[in-house]
Amino acid sequence: MDAVSLVALLLISAGLLQSLLLALQSWEHRRYARSCMASRDRFGPRGRVLVISPCKGVDLGLADNLRALLDQDYDDYDVVFVVESEDDPACAVIRWVSAERRRGRLLVAGRAAGGGQKIHNLLAATAEIDPQYELVAFVDSDARPRRDWLRLLVSRLDGREYCAATGYRWFVPQRATPANLLLYSINSALMTLLGKRSHGLVWGGSWAIRREDFLRLNIRGHWQGALSDDLAAGQALRADPRPTRFEPGAVVCSPLHGTIGQLFEFVRRQYMMARFYAPHWWRFGLAVLLPGNLAWAALAVLAWRWRGDAAGGWTVAALAAALFGLSMLRAAMRQSLARVYFPDMAASLRAARWFDLVAAPLAALAHALGAWASVFGRTLSWRGTRYRLHANGQVEIISAGRFVAPDVLAESPDDREEQRGKRRRAA
């Protein structure tokens, strides 16, 4: 056997081994999620909670997202919505829904002079946290939590075993477009990497911490001048000996509609921020993406070199079947999670689940392309504002644009018509 074929076989073997290990991790994630979701009725409120939701622009389904947040089965909590300016179109929706639900208040933070706008909003909201609040929770405006989200998110934060608790997002494609389906598959694969302990990592769209720990760990200090709220907070959380808990009950659905360009910009932005705020995780993430994609490339090389050889052809076919079979097994396990997390959405996610089953290798390639693009450059765009990141994690605002729909989640025609109707009624 020549050296090229031998290297190709070694790469394929590495890809198969990694795929098997990831399948085992997917199984463990599903086992853990099922166990937690089955026992979620056992947990009651932990104390008074301040929920902070930074907003910018009109997210897809924003009104329904806010209603879900204000309708939690947790009596003792307050919600603060934080915006940059009164001119933000989100203000009209926030006021409308807050008046409708008789809960929630609006805080105008002003424009950020340095650091990310979301960070600036969070700093304004946490400048003085009233001692009456025992816990602080954070949720993104594009998240649509279940009624028991807040109760489950804070259920284990008794100050002893865990320092913080985090959920994650589960994208819900609004249309079965290539961009939506690819990002759905990428996000589903990432989510199954989470286990009971998240090693100091939190997702900024759904996490909570006790007020005393928030102050003691100086999370506000880590936020100063930064762009990524969750990765900067993670730097502080890792200084605490207690782990951060991943809470399956705090997983939130997030409506999704975007373009291929927005998909790649979204993936690149996530990895770009990891490059500057969690470089070890960034390098690990890039490395994890290599074996699977290289295995398919090596298989193509092997098929070319062994063309015309009957035995070689059968070997290539068997290796391809093994790679694709393990890919489908992993996809099947993670797509069964849709029934665990959001059983009422199983029907609406049917197309996305089938896409993940048959096209997971394509999604893995798109994921790798977006991630490896983060190796180059220092600038990125986020909700209409362009930033430049510096080596120390500090960020420079290059240009601040008008209020726009989110970078990945775009308004649908129905949402735009709903907002026009609300503005007419408000006038």
Short mmCIF file of C-alpha atoms in Angstrom, two decimals:
data_model
loop_
_atom_site.label_atom_id
_atom_site.label_comp_id
_atom_site.label_asym_id
_atom_site.label_seq_id
_atom_site.Cartn_x
_atom_site.Cartn_y
_atom_site.Cartn_z
CA MET A 1 0.00 0.00 0.00
CA ASP A 2 1.36 3.42 -0.94
CA ALA A 3 1.93 6.18 1.62
CA VAL A 4 -0.97 8.36 0.43
CA SER A 5 -3.49 5.53 0.80
CA LEU A 6 -2.10 4.66 4.22
CA VAL A 7 -2.45 8.27 5.42
CA ALA A 8 -5.99 8.37 4.01
CA LEU A 9 -6.90 5.20 5.92
CA LEU A 10 -5.45 6.63 9.13
CA LEU A 11 -7.50 9.83 8.70
CA ILE A 12 -10.65 7.81 8.05
CA SER A 13 -9.95 5.71 11.15
CA ALA A 14 -9.53 8.87 13.23
CA GLY A 15 -12.82 10.19 11.86
CA LEU A 16 -14.61 6.94 12.71
CA LEU A 17 -13.19 6.91 16.24
CA GLN A 18 -14.22 10.52 16.83
CA SER A 19 -17.69 9.88 15.44
CA LEU A 20 -18.10 6.93 17.80
CA LEU A 21 -17.00 9.00 20.80
CA LEU A 22 -19.39 11.80 19.82
CA ALA A 23 -22.19 9.25 19.49
CA LEU A 24 -21.49 8.12 23.06
CA GLN A 25 -21.56 11.76 24.22
CA SER A 26 -24.89 12.30 22.41
CA TRP A 27 -26.29 9.24 24.20
CA GLU A 28 -25.09 10.56 27.56
CA HIS A 29 -26.57 14.01 26.90
CA ARG A 30 -29.91 12.45 26.01
CA ARG A 31 -29.85 10.25 29.13
CA TYR A 32 -29.08 13.24 31.35
CA ALA A 33 -31.69 15.47 29.69
CA ARG A 34 -34.41 12.83 30.00
CA SER A 35 -33.60 12.30 33.67
CA CYS A 36 -33.73 16.02 34.47
CA MET A 37 -36.88 16.72 32.48
CA ALA A 38 -38.69 13.78 34.08
CA SER A 39 -38.09 15.20 37.57
CA ARG A 40 -38.67 18.89 36.86
CA ASP A 41 -41.90 19.09 38.87
CA ARG A 42 -39.98 18.40 42.10
CA PHE A 43 -38.36 21.83 42.24
CA GLY A 44 -39.86 25.00 43.65
CA PRO A 45 -38.78 28.66 43.73
CA ARG A 46 -35.37 29.51 45.24
CA GLY A 47 -35.89 33.17 46.13
CA ARG A 48 -36.54 36.56 44.60
CA VAL A 49 -35.04 36.86 41.10
CA LEU A 50 -34.09 39.83 38.97
CA VAL A 51 -34.34 38.83 35.30
CA ILE A 52 -32.39 41.02 32.86
CA SER A 53 -33.13 40.91 29.14
CA PRO A 54 -30.98 43.08 26.83
CA CYS A 55 -32.82 43.99 23.63
CA LYS A 56 -31.91 45.56 20.30
CA GLY A 57 -34.16 45.63 17.27
CA VAL A 58 -37.23 43.52 16.68
CA ASP A 59 -36.40 39.83 16.93
CA LEU A 60 -38.46 37.26 15.10
CA GLY A 61 -41.57 36.72 17.22
CA LEU A 62 -40.41 39.27 19.81
CA ALA A 63 -43.86 39.84 21.30
CA ASP A 64 -44.39 36.13 21.92
CA ASN A 65 -40.87 35.83 23.35
CA LEU A 66 -41.58 38.59 25.86
CA ARG A 67 -44.97 37.15 26.78
CA ALA A 68 -43.34 33.80 27.52
CA LEU A 69 -40.82 35.53 29.78
CA LEU A 70 -43.51 37.47 31.65
CA ASP A 71 -45.75 34.41 32.10
CA GLN A 72 -43.36 32.27 34.18
CA ASP A 73 -44.76 29.99 36.89
CA TYR A 74 -42.56 31.82 39.39
CA ASP A 75 -44.31 34.50 41.43
CA ASP A 76 -41.34 36.26 42.99
CA TYR A 77 -39.44 37.77 40.07
CA ASP A 78 -39.05 41.07 38.24
CA VAL A 79 -38.00 41.64 34.63
CA VAL A 80 -35.92 44.53 33.32
CA PHE A 81 -35.71 45.04 29.55
CA VAL A 82 -32.61 47.05 28.60
CA VAL A 83 -32.30 48.97 25.32
CA GLU A 84 -29.78 51.38 23.88
CA SER A 85 -32.20 54.14 22.96
CA GLU A 86 -35.83 55.19 23.01
CA ASP A 87 -35.57 55.06 19.22
CA ASP A 88 -35.12 51.30 19.30
CA PRO A 89 -38.20 49.73 17.65
CA ALA A 90 -38.14 47.08 20.38
CA CYS A 91 -39.37 49.73 22.86
CA ALA A 92 -42.86 49.80 21.39
CA VAL A 93 -43.17 46.01 21.65
CA ILE A 94 -41.76 45.97 25.19
CA ARG A 95 -44.19 48.65 26.38
CA TRP A 96 -47.12 46.94 24.68
CA VAL A 97 -46.45 43.50 26.16
CA SER A 98 -45.49 44.88 29.60
CA ALA A 99 -48.78 46.78 29.79
CA GLU A 100 -50.64 43.70 28.60
CA ARG A 101 -49.04 41.45 31.24
CA ARG A 102 -48.67 44.16 33.94
CA ARG A 103 -45.10 43.14 34.55
CA GLY A 104 -41.67 44.29 33.40
CA ARG A 105 -39.97 47.66 33.14
CA LEU A 106 -37.88 49.35 30.48
CA LEU A 107 -34.37 50.72 31.09
CA VAL A 108 -32.61 52.92 28.52
CA ALA A 109 -28.84 52.40 28.81
CA GLY A 110 -27.59 54.82 26.16
CA ARG A 111 -25.08 54.13 23.41
CA ALA A 112 -21.88 52.27 24.24
CA ALA A 113 -18.71 54.34 23.94
CA GLY A 114 -16.44 51.30 24.30
CA GLY A 115 -17.18 47.61 24.52
CA GLY A 116 -20.16 45.84 23.03
CA GLN A 117 -23.62 47.38 23.16
CA LYS A 118 -25.03 44.27 24.85
CA ILE A 119 -22.30 44.50 27.51
CA HIS A 120 -23.11 48.19 27.98
CA ASN A 121 -26.78 47.33 28.49
CA LEU A 122 -25.91 44.64 31.04
CA LEU A 123 -23.61 46.97 32.95
CA ALA A 124 -26.39 49.56 33.15
CA ALA A 125 -28.89 46.98 34.42
CA THR A 126 -26.51 45.58 37.07
CA ALA A 127 -25.06 48.90 38.28
CA GLU A 128 -27.02 48.64 41.53
CA ILE A 129 -28.74 45.33 42.22
CA ASP A 130 -31.18 45.73 45.07
CA PRO A 131 -30.33 43.40 48.01
CA GLN A 132 -33.94 42.15 47.93
CA TYR A 133 -32.93 39.99 44.95
CA GLU A 134 -31.23 36.74 45.89
CA LEU A 135 -30.57 35.70 42.31
CA VAL A 136 -29.91 37.33 38.95
CA ALA A 137 -30.94 35.68 35.68
CA PHE A 138 -30.15 36.70 32.11
CA VAL A 139 -32.14 35.90 28.98
CA ASP A 140 -31.83 37.04 25.37
CA SER A 141 -34.75 38.69 23.62
CA ASP A 142 -34.72 36.07 20.84
CA ALA A 143 -35.37 33.29 23.38
CA ARG A 144 -38.84 31.88 24.02
CA PRO A 145 -38.69 30.11 27.41
CA ARG A 146 -41.15 27.55 28.71
CA ARG A 147 -43.33 28.49 31.69
CA ASP A 148 -41.06 26.56 34.06
CA TRP A 149 -37.82 28.00 32.63
CA LEU A 150 -37.00 30.34 35.52
CA ARG A 151 -37.97 27.88 38.23
CA LEU A 152 -35.73 25.17 36.76
CA LEU A 153 -32.87 27.54 35.93
CA VAL A 154 -32.44 28.60 39.56
CA SER A 155 -33.55 25.31 41.14
CA ARG A 156 -30.02 24.12 42.06
CA LEU A 157 -28.55 27.49 43.05
CA ASP A 158 -28.62 27.09 46.82
CA GLY A 159 -25.11 28.55 47.17
CA ARG A 160 -23.42 25.25 47.94
CA GLU A 161 -22.91 22.80 45.06
CA TYR A 162 -23.03 25.06 41.99
CA CYS A 163 -21.76 28.55 41.27
CA ALA A 164 -24.07 29.23 38.31
CA ALA A 165 -26.59 27.50 36.07
CA THR A 166 -26.97 27.73 32.32
CA GLY A 167 -29.29 26.60 29.57
CA TYR A 168 -28.82 26.77 25.82
CA ARG A 169 -30.75 27.51 22.65
CA TRP A 170 -32.71 25.16 20.40
CA PHE A 171 -33.30 26.81 17.05
CA VAL A 172 -36.75 26.47 15.49
CA PRO A 173 -36.57 27.14 11.72
CA GLN A 174 -39.51 29.20 10.53
CA ARG A 175 -39.06 27.93 6.97
CA ALA A 176 -37.24 24.89 5.59
CA THR A 177 -34.55 26.87 3.74
CA PRO A 178 -30.97 25.60 3.31
CA ALA A 179 -29.57 28.27 5.65
CA ASN A 180 -32.11 27.55 8.39
CA LEU A 181 -31.67 23.79 8.16
CA LEU A 182 -27.87 23.97 8.17
CA LEU A 183 -27.75 26.21 11.23
CA TYR A 184 -30.33 24.04 12.99
CA SER A 185 -28.12 21.00 12.41
CA ILE A 186 -24.94 22.81 13.51
CA ASN A 187 -26.57 24.08 16.70
CA SER A 188 -28.07 20.68 17.55
CA ALA A 189 -24.66 19.04 17.25
CA LEU A 190 -23.05 21.64 19.51
CA MET A 191 -25.73 21.29 22.14
CA THR A 192 -25.13 17.57 22.64
CA LEU A 193 -21.57 18.36 23.75
CA LEU A 194 -22.98 19.83 26.96
CA GLY A 195 -23.01 17.70 30.07
CA LYS A 196 -24.03 18.15 33.69
CA ARG A 197 -21.02 20.37 34.41
CA SER A 198 -20.17 23.03 31.85
CA HIS A 199 -16.61 23.82 33.07
CA GLY A 200 -17.32 27.49 33.74
CA LEU A 201 -19.03 28.08 30.40
CA VAL A 202 -22.43 29.74 30.30
CA TRP A 203 -24.63 30.73 27.39
CA GLY A 204 -25.55 34.39 27.74
CA GLY A 205 -29.09 33.84 26.49
CA SER A 206 -30.16 31.72 29.48
CA TRP A 207 -28.16 31.66 32.70
CA ALA A 208 -28.41 32.59 36.37
CA ILE A 209 -26.22 33.20 39.41
CA ARG A 210 -26.75 34.20 43.03
CA ARG A 211 -26.40 37.94 43.56
CA GLU A 212 -23.68 37.51 46.18
CA ASP A 213 -21.62 35.36 43.78
CA PHE A 214 -22.17 37.82 40.93
CA LEU A 215 -20.69 40.58 43.08
CA ARG A 216 -17.96 38.49 44.71
CA LEU A 217 -16.61 37.21 41.38
CA ASN A 218 -16.64 40.75 39.95
CA ILE A 219 -18.40 39.74 36.76
CA ARG A 220 -19.05 43.40 36.00
CA GLY A 221 -15.29 43.97 36.05
CA HIS A 222 -14.79 41.19 33.51
CA TRP A 223 -17.48 42.74 31.32
CA GLN A 224 -15.81 46.15 31.17
CA GLY A 225 -14.70 46.89 27.60
CA ALA A 226 -15.54 43.37 26.39
CA LEU A 227 -17.77 42.16 23.55
CA SER A 228 -18.83 38.67 24.63
CA ASP A 229 -20.92 38.68 27.80
CA ASP A 230 -20.95 34.92 28.36
CA LEU A 231 -17.28 34.19 27.61
CA ALA A 232 -16.18 37.14 29.76
CA ALA A 233 -18.45 35.92 32.58
CA GLY A 234 -16.97 32.45 32.13
CA GLN A 235 -13.51 33.85 32.91
CA ALA A 236 -14.84 34.95 36.29
CA LEU A 237 -16.78 31.74 36.96
CA ARG A 238 -13.72 29.57 36.45
CA ALA A 239 -12.12 31.27 39.46
CA ASP A 240 -14.77 29.64 41.67
CA PRO A 241 -14.12 26.04 42.79
CA ARG A 242 -17.79 25.18 42.35
CA PRO A 243 -18.82 24.09 38.85
CA THR A 244 -21.43 25.63 36.59
CA ARG A 245 -24.43 23.37 36.02
CA PHE A 246 -26.02 22.79 32.64
CA GLU A 247 -29.76 22.67 33.32
CA PRO A 248 -31.79 20.98 30.53
CA GLY A 249 -34.96 22.63 31.84
CA ALA A 250 -33.42 26.01 30.99
CA VAL A 251 -33.02 25.21 27.28
CA VAL A 252 -35.04 27.76 25.31
CA CYS A 253 -36.37 27.62 21.79
CA SER A 254 -35.32 30.43 19.46
CA PRO A 255 -37.17 31.18 16.19
CA LEU A 256 -34.80 31.10 13.23
CA HIS A 257 -34.89 32.60 9.75
CA GLY A 258 -31.78 33.77 7.91
CA THR A 259 -29.63 33.58 4.79
CA ILE A 260 -26.52 31.58 3.94
CA GLY A 261 -24.41 34.72 4.40
CA GLN A 262 -25.89 35.33 7.84
CA LEU A 263 -25.26 31.70 8.76
CA PHE A 264 -21.52 31.92 8.05
CA GLU A 265 -21.23 35.33 9.71
CA PHE A 266 -23.00 33.95 12.79
CA VAL A 267 -20.70 30.91 13.08
CA ARG A 268 -17.58 33.01 12.46
CA ARG A 269 -18.67 35.54 15.11
CA GLN A 270 -19.12 32.85 17.77
CA TYR A 271 -15.66 31.44 17.13
CA MET A 272 -14.07 34.87 16.73
CA MET A 273 -15.23 35.84 20.22
CA ALA A 274 -13.98 32.53 21.60
CA ARG A 275 -10.60 33.23 19.98
CA PHE A 276 -10.17 36.37 22.09
CA TYR A 277 -11.98 35.43 25.33
CA ALA A 278 -11.48 31.66 25.60
CA PRO A 279 -8.56 30.80 23.29
CA HIS A 280 -8.10 27.29 24.71
CA TRP A 281 -11.74 26.45 23.93
CA TRP A 282 -11.36 28.08 20.50
CA ARG A 283 -8.37 25.91 19.63
CA PHE A 284 -10.15 22.84 20.98
CA GLY A 285 -13.23 23.63 18.89
CA LEU A 286 -11.23 24.02 15.70
CA ALA A 287 -9.39 20.76 16.39
CA VAL A 288 -12.64 18.85 17.02
CA LEU A 289 -13.93 19.91 13.60
CA LEU A 290 -10.94 18.43 11.77
CA PRO A 291 -11.20 14.60 12.02
CA GLY A 292 -14.73 14.23 10.67
CA ASN A 293 -14.22 16.53 7.70
CA LEU A 294 -10.76 15.17 6.93
CA ALA A 295 -12.18 11.64 6.98
CA TRP A 296 -14.60 12.46 4.16
CA ALA A 297 -11.83 14.19 2.19
CA ALA A 298 -9.55 11.18 2.71
CA LEU A 299 -12.35 8.88 1.56
CA ALA A 300 -12.60 10.84 -1.68
CA VAL A 301 -8.84 10.53 -2.19
CA LEU A 302 -9.00 6.80 -1.53
CA ALA A 303 -11.89 6.35 -3.96
CA TRP A 304 -9.86 8.13 -6.65
CA ARG A 305 -6.68 6.17 -6.05
CA TRP A 306 -8.47 2.80 -5.88
CA ARG A 307 -10.73 3.38 -8.87
CA GLY A 308 -10.95 0.32 -11.07
CA ASP A 309 -9.96 -1.99 -8.20
CA ALA A 310 -12.96 -4.13 -7.21
CA ALA A 311 -11.65 -4.95 -3.73
CA GLY A 312 -10.67 -1.33 -3.16
CA GLY A 313 -14.11 -0.19 -4.29
CA TRP A 314 -15.83 -2.44 -1.78
CA THR A 315 -13.51 -1.18 0.96
CA VAL A 316 -14.30 2.44 0.12
CA ALA A 317 -18.03 1.65 0.10
CA ALA A 318 -17.79 -0.04 3.50
CA LEU A 319 -15.87 2.88 5.00
CA ALA A 320 -18.37 5.37 3.55
CA ALA A 321 -21.26 3.35 4.99
CA ALA A 322 -19.57 3.30 8.40
CA LEU A 323 -18.95 7.06 8.39
CA PHE A 324 -22.46 7.87 7.21
CA GLY A 325 -24.05 5.30 9.53
CA LEU A 326 -22.38 6.79 12.61
CA SER A 327 -23.38 10.26 11.41
CA MET A 328 -27.02 9.16 11.15
CA LEU A 329 -26.85 7.47 14.56
CA ARG A 330 -25.62 10.68 16.21
CA ALA A 331 -28.23 12.74 14.37
CA ALA A 332 -31.02 10.36 15.37
CA MET A 333 -30.05 10.60 19.04
CA ARG A 334 -29.83 14.37 19.08
CA GLN A 335 -33.07 14.76 17.11
CA SER A 336 -34.86 12.58 19.64
CA LEU A 337 -34.00 15.41 22.03
CA ALA A 338 -36.60 17.59 20.31
CA ARG A 339 -39.27 15.39 21.89
CA VAL A 340 -37.52 15.65 25.26
CA TYR A 341 -37.13 19.43 25.30
CA PHE A 342 -40.10 20.58 23.20
CA PRO A 343 -42.57 17.71 22.64
CA ASP A 344 -45.25 20.09 21.37
CA MET A 345 -42.94 21.23 18.54
CA ALA A 346 -42.02 17.78 17.23
CA ALA A 347 -44.31 18.09 14.20
CA SER A 348 -43.07 21.55 13.19
CA LEU A 349 -39.45 20.35 13.41
CA ARG A 350 -39.99 17.30 11.19
CA ALA A 351 -38.24 18.75 8.10
CA ALA A 352 -35.29 20.00 10.16
CA ARG A 353 -34.91 16.65 11.90
CA TRP A 354 -34.88 14.75 8.60
CA PHE A 355 -32.34 17.16 7.16
CA ASP A 356 -30.04 16.57 10.12
CA LEU A 357 -30.36 12.81 9.65
CA VAL A 358 -29.35 12.78 5.99
CA ALA A 359 -27.22 15.92 5.64
CA ALA A 360 -25.24 16.10 8.89
CA PRO A 361 -21.88 15.76 7.03
CA LEU A 362 -22.80 18.79 4.91
CA ALA A 363 -23.67 20.76 8.06
CA ALA A 364 -20.35 19.70 9.61
CA LEU A 365 -18.53 21.07 6.55
CA ALA A 366 -20.43 24.38 6.76
CA HIS A 367 -19.65 24.51 10.47
CA ALA A 368 -15.94 23.98 9.83
CA LEU A 369 -15.79 26.63 7.10
CA GLY A 370 -17.44 29.22 9.34
CA ALA A 371 -15.28 28.30 12.32
CA TRP A 372 -11.97 28.33 10.47
CA ALA A 373 -12.84 31.73 9.01
CA SER A 374 -12.41 33.05 12.57
CA VAL A 375 -8.65 32.49 12.21
CA PHE A 376 -8.48 35.51 9.93
CA GLY A 377 -9.15 39.14 10.78
CA ARG A 378 -10.19 40.98 13.94
CA THR A 379 -13.44 42.63 12.90
CA LEU A 380 -17.01 41.40 13.09
CA SER A 381 -20.56 42.74 12.85
CA TRP A 382 -23.22 42.21 15.50
CA ARG A 383 -26.72 43.65 15.28
CA GLY A 384 -25.79 46.49 12.98
CA THR A 385 -22.59 47.53 14.78
CA ARG A 386 -19.09 46.73 13.51
CA TYR A 387 -16.38 45.98 16.08
CA ARG A 388 -12.63 45.43 16.11
CA LEU A 389 -11.24 43.07 18.75
CA HIS A 390 -7.82 43.61 20.32
CA ALA A 391 -5.44 41.05 21.78
CA ASN A 392 -6.35 41.91 25.39
CA GLY A 393 -10.05 41.28 24.72
CA GLN A 394 -10.93 44.96 24.62
CA VAL A 395 -13.17 46.00 21.76
CA GLU A 396 -13.31 49.07 19.56
CA ILE A 397 -16.49 50.28 17.88
CA ILE A 398 -15.77 50.93 14.20
CA SER A 399 -19.27 51.94 13.17
CA ALA A 400 -22.68 51.90 14.82
CA GLY A 401 -25.51 51.39 12.37
CA ARG A 402 -29.24 51.90 12.59
CA PHE A 403 -31.47 49.51 14.47
CA VAL A 404 -31.80 46.38 12.38
CA ALA A 405 -33.21 42.90 12.68
CA PRO A 406 -30.78 40.45 14.29
CA ASP A 407 -27.88 39.12 12.24
CA VAL A 408 -29.25 35.58 11.99
CA LEU A 409 -32.87 35.96 12.95
CA ALA A 410 -34.73 38.08 10.44
CA GLU A 411 -38.27 39.36 10.62
CA SER A 412 -40.88 37.49 8.67
CA PRO A 413 -43.58 39.38 6.73
CA ASP A 414 -46.18 38.34 9.32
CA ASP A 415 -44.09 39.82 12.16
CA ARG A 416 -43.63 43.11 10.30
CA GLU A 417 -47.37 43.39 9.71
CA GLU A 418 -48.07 42.64 13.39
CA GLN A 419 -45.68 45.39 14.50
CA ARG A 420 -47.24 47.90 12.06
CA GLY A 421 -50.66 47.12 13.51
CA LYS A 422 -49.44 47.60 17.09
CA ARG A 423 -47.80 50.93 16.24
CA ARG A 424 -51.03 52.14 14.61
CA ARG A 425 -53.06 51.12 17.68
CA ALA A 426 -50.54 52.74 20.04
CA ALA A 427 -50.72 56.00 18.06
#
